[in-house]
Coordinates of C-alpha atoms in Angstrom, one line a residue:
F1 CA 27.7 0.1 11.3
S2 CA 28.8 2.4 9.0
N3 CA 27.0 4.0 6.5
E4 CA 29.6 2.3 3.8
E5 CA 29.5 -1.2 5.8
I6 CA 25.7 -0.9 5.5
K7 CA 25.8 -0.5 1.5
Q8 CA 28.2 -3.3 1.2
I9 CA 25.6 -5.5 3.2
Y10 CA 22.7 -4.1 1.3
N11 CA 25.2 -4.8 -1.9
E12 CA 25.6 -8.2 -0.9
I13 CA 21.7 -9.4 -0.8
K14 CA 20.1 -6.8 -3.1
D15 CA 19.6 -9.3 -5.9
N16 CA 17.8 -11.3 -3.2
F17 CA 16.4 -8.6 -1.2
F18 CA 12.6 -9.1 -2.3
N19 CA 12.5 -12.5 -1.9
L20 CA 14.5 -12.4 1.7
L21 CA 11.8 -9.2 2.4
I22 CA 9.1 -11.7 1.9
H23 CA 10.4 -14.5 4.0
K24 CA 9.0 -15.8 7.3
Y25 CA 11.7 -14.6 9.3
A26 CA 14.6 -12.8 6.9
N27 CA 11.9 -10.0 6.3
Y28 CA 13.0 -8.7 9.9
F29 CA 16.3 -8.2 8.9
C30 CA 15.3 -6.8 5.7
Q31 CA 13.2 -3.9 7.1
L32 CA 16.5 -3.1 10.0
L33 CA 18.7 -2.6 6.8
F34 CA 16.3 -0.7 4.8
K35 CA 15.5 1.7 7.8
S36 CA 19.4 2.1 8.0
L37 CA 20.1 3.0 4.6
P38 CA 21.1 5.7 3.0
Q39 CA 18.1 7.9 1.2
T40 CA 19.6 7.3 -2.5
V41 CA 19.9 3.6 -1.7
K42 CA 16.3 3.7 0.1
Y43 CA 14.7 4.9 -3.4
Q44 CA 17.1 1.7 -5.4
V45 CA 14.9 -0.8 -2.6
L46 CA 11.7 1.0 -3.4
D47 CA 12.3 0.9 -7.1
Y48 CA 12.6 -2.7 -6.5
V49 CA 10.0 -3.3 -4.2
I50 CA 7.4 -1.5 -6.5
K51 CA 8.3 -3.4 -9.6
E52 CA 7.8 -6.6 -7.7
I53 CA 5.0 -5.9 -6.0
L54 CA 3.5 -4.5 -9.4
L55 CA 4.6 -7.4 -11.5
F56 CA 2.8 -9.5 -8.8
K57 CA 5.6 -11.6 -7.8
L58 CA 4.3 -12.4 -4.3
G59 CA 3.2 -16.2 -3.4
N60 CA 0.1 -15.3 -1.9
P61 CA -1.5 -12.6 0.1
K62 CA 0.8 -13.3 3.4
S63 CA 3.8 -12.5 1.5
I64 CA 3.0 -8.7 1.6
C65 CA 2.5 -8.6 5.1
S66 CA 6.3 -7.9 5.2
I67 CA 6.6 -5.3 2.7
V68 CA 3.4 -3.6 4.4
V69 CA 5.0 -3.5 7.8
M70 CA 8.0 -2.1 6.4
F71 CA 5.9 0.4 4.3
E72 CA 4.0 1.4 7.8
K73 CA 7.0 1.6 10.0
H74 CA 10.1 2.9 8.1
L75 CA 9.3 5.4 5.7
T76 CA 10.1 9.1 5.7
I77 CA 7.3 11.3 4.6
T78 CA 9.3 12.1 1.7
D79 CA 9.7 8.2 1.1
Q80 CA 5.8 7.9 1.2
E81 CA 5.5 10.9 -1.8
Y82 CA 8.1 8.7 -3.9
I83 CA 5.7 5.5 -3.3
I84 CA 2.9 7.3 -4.2
K85 CA 4.3 8.9 -7.1
K86 CA 5.4 5.1 -8.6
I87 CA 2.2 3.6 -8.1
K88 CA -0.2 5.8 -9.0
P89 CA -0.1 4.8 -12.6
F90 CA -1.1 1.6 -11.5
L91 CA -4.0 2.4 -8.8
V92 CA -6.5 0.0 -11.1
D93 CA -4.0 -3.0 -11.0
L94 CA -3.3 -2.8 -7.2
T95 CA -7.1 -2.4 -6.1
Y96 CA -8.3 -4.6 -8.1
N97 CA -5.8 -7.6 -7.0
L98 CA -6.6 -9.5 -3.8
K99 CA -2.8 -9.8 -3.1
T100 CA -2.0 -6.2 -3.5
L101 CA -5.2 -4.7 -1.5
R102 CA -3.3 -4.8 2.0
L103 CA -0.8 -2.7 0.4
I104 CA -3.5 -0.1 -0.5
E105 CA -5.6 -0.5 2.7
A106 CA -2.1 0.4 4.6
I107 CA -0.9 3.5 2.4
I108 CA -4.5 4.9 3.2
W109 CA -4.4 4.4 7.0
K110 CA -0.4 4.5 7.7
F111 CA 0.8 7.4 5.5
E112 CA 0.3 10.9 6.0
Q113 CA -3.2 12.4 4.6
S114 CA -1.3 15.0 2.4
V115 CA 0.4 12.0 1.1
N116 CA -2.1 9.6 0.4
F117 CA -4.3 11.6 -0.9
P118 CA -4.2 10.7 -4.4
V119 CA -4.9 7.2 -3.4
R120 CA -7.8 8.1 -1.6
K121 CA -9.0 10.3 -4.3
F122 CA -9.1 7.2 -6.4
V123 CA -10.9 5.2 -4.1
L124 CA -13.1 7.9 -4.0
D125 CA -13.4 8.6 -7.7
N126 CA -14.0 4.6 -8.5
I127 CA -15.8 3.6 -5.7
Y128 CA -18.8 2.4 -7.8
H129 CA -16.8 0.0 -9.5
I130 CA -14.7 -0.9 -6.5
N131 CA -17.9 -2.0 -4.7
K132 CA -18.7 -4.4 -7.6
S133 CA -15.9 -6.4 -7.2
K134 CA -15.1 -8.9 -4.6
E135 CA -11.3 -7.3 -3.9
G136 CA -12.9 -3.9 -3.7
F137 CA -15.9 -4.9 -1.1
F138 CA -12.9 -5.4 1.6
L139 CA -11.4 -2.0 0.9
L140 CA -14.7 -0.1 0.7
K141 CA -15.2 -2.0 4.0
K142 CA -12.5 -0.4 5.6
F143 CA -12.4 2.7 4.0
V144 CA -15.8 3.4 5.5
K145 CA -14.2 2.9 8.9
F146 CA -11.5 5.6 7.5
S147 CA -13.6 8.0 6.1
L148 CA -15.6 8.4 9.9
V149 CA -12.4 9.1 11.8
N150 CA -10.9 11.4 9.0
P151 CA -13.0 14.5 8.4
F152 CA -11.3 15.6 5.0
D153 CA -13.0 12.6 3.2
K154 CA -16.2 12.1 5.4
E155 CA -18.3 14.3 2.9
D156 CA -16.4 13.5 -0.1
F157 CA -17.9 10.0 0.7
A158 CA -21.1 11.1 2.2
D159 CA -21.5 12.0 -1.2
K160 CA -20.7 9.8 -3.5
V161 CA -22.4 7.1 -1.4
S162 CA -25.8 9.6 -2.2
Q163 CA -24.9 9.7 -5.7
I164 CA -24.7 5.5 -5.7
G165 CA -27.3 5.4 -3.8
F166 CA -27.4 4.2 -0.2
F167 CA -29.0 0.9 -0.7
E168 CA -27.1 -0.1 -3.5
F169 CA -23.9 1.0 -1.8
T170 CA -24.7 -1.0 1.0
Y171 CA -25.9 -4.1 0.0
S172 CA -23.5 -5.5 -2.9
K173 CA -23.5 -9.1 -3.9
N174 CA -20.2 -9.3 -2.1
G175 CA -21.9 -8.5 1.4
C176 CA -23.2 -5.8 3.6
Y177 CA -21.2 -2.5 5.0

C-alpha cells in the first residue's frame, strides 16, 4: 500500500482505533497499520492511545496486552521518547493501577534504557510507597529481576533497598520477593 492509501485506511477507522486495538482479533490489524503509518500520523495515534489509557478505558487488565505488544514491537526510539514525555506526569496513576501496570513493566523491560530512565528513576525514588501497594508489589517483583541484569540500576536499587531495610522490603504484606 502507498502512504496515501495507509492514511486513508487509518482515517476510516481512527474514531474506533482504540476499540479495535483492544479487540481480541482486530488488534493485529491495528498493530500492522500502526507500523506502516507515517511518523506524523503515528504521533496522532500515540496521543489518542495514551489519552484513552490515561482515562482507563480498558475493559480488563488483558485489554492492555495488545497495546503492550504494539509498544514492544512497533516503536522506534523516537516513538518511545514521545510516549515517555506524554506519560511522565501520570506515572503515579499508571503505577498504582492494576490495568496499566503491565504497560509500565513493558516500558521498563522493552524500551531503550536511555529512554526509559525517567520511569526507572520514578520506581526507584518511590520504591518504599510502591512496595506497600498490592499493584506495586508485582511491579517491584519484576523490577528486582530487571535490576539484576541491568548494571545501571543494580547499585541504585541496592542503595534504595538498604535505605528502606532489607527485611521490610522483602517481606511486604503482599508477599515475599
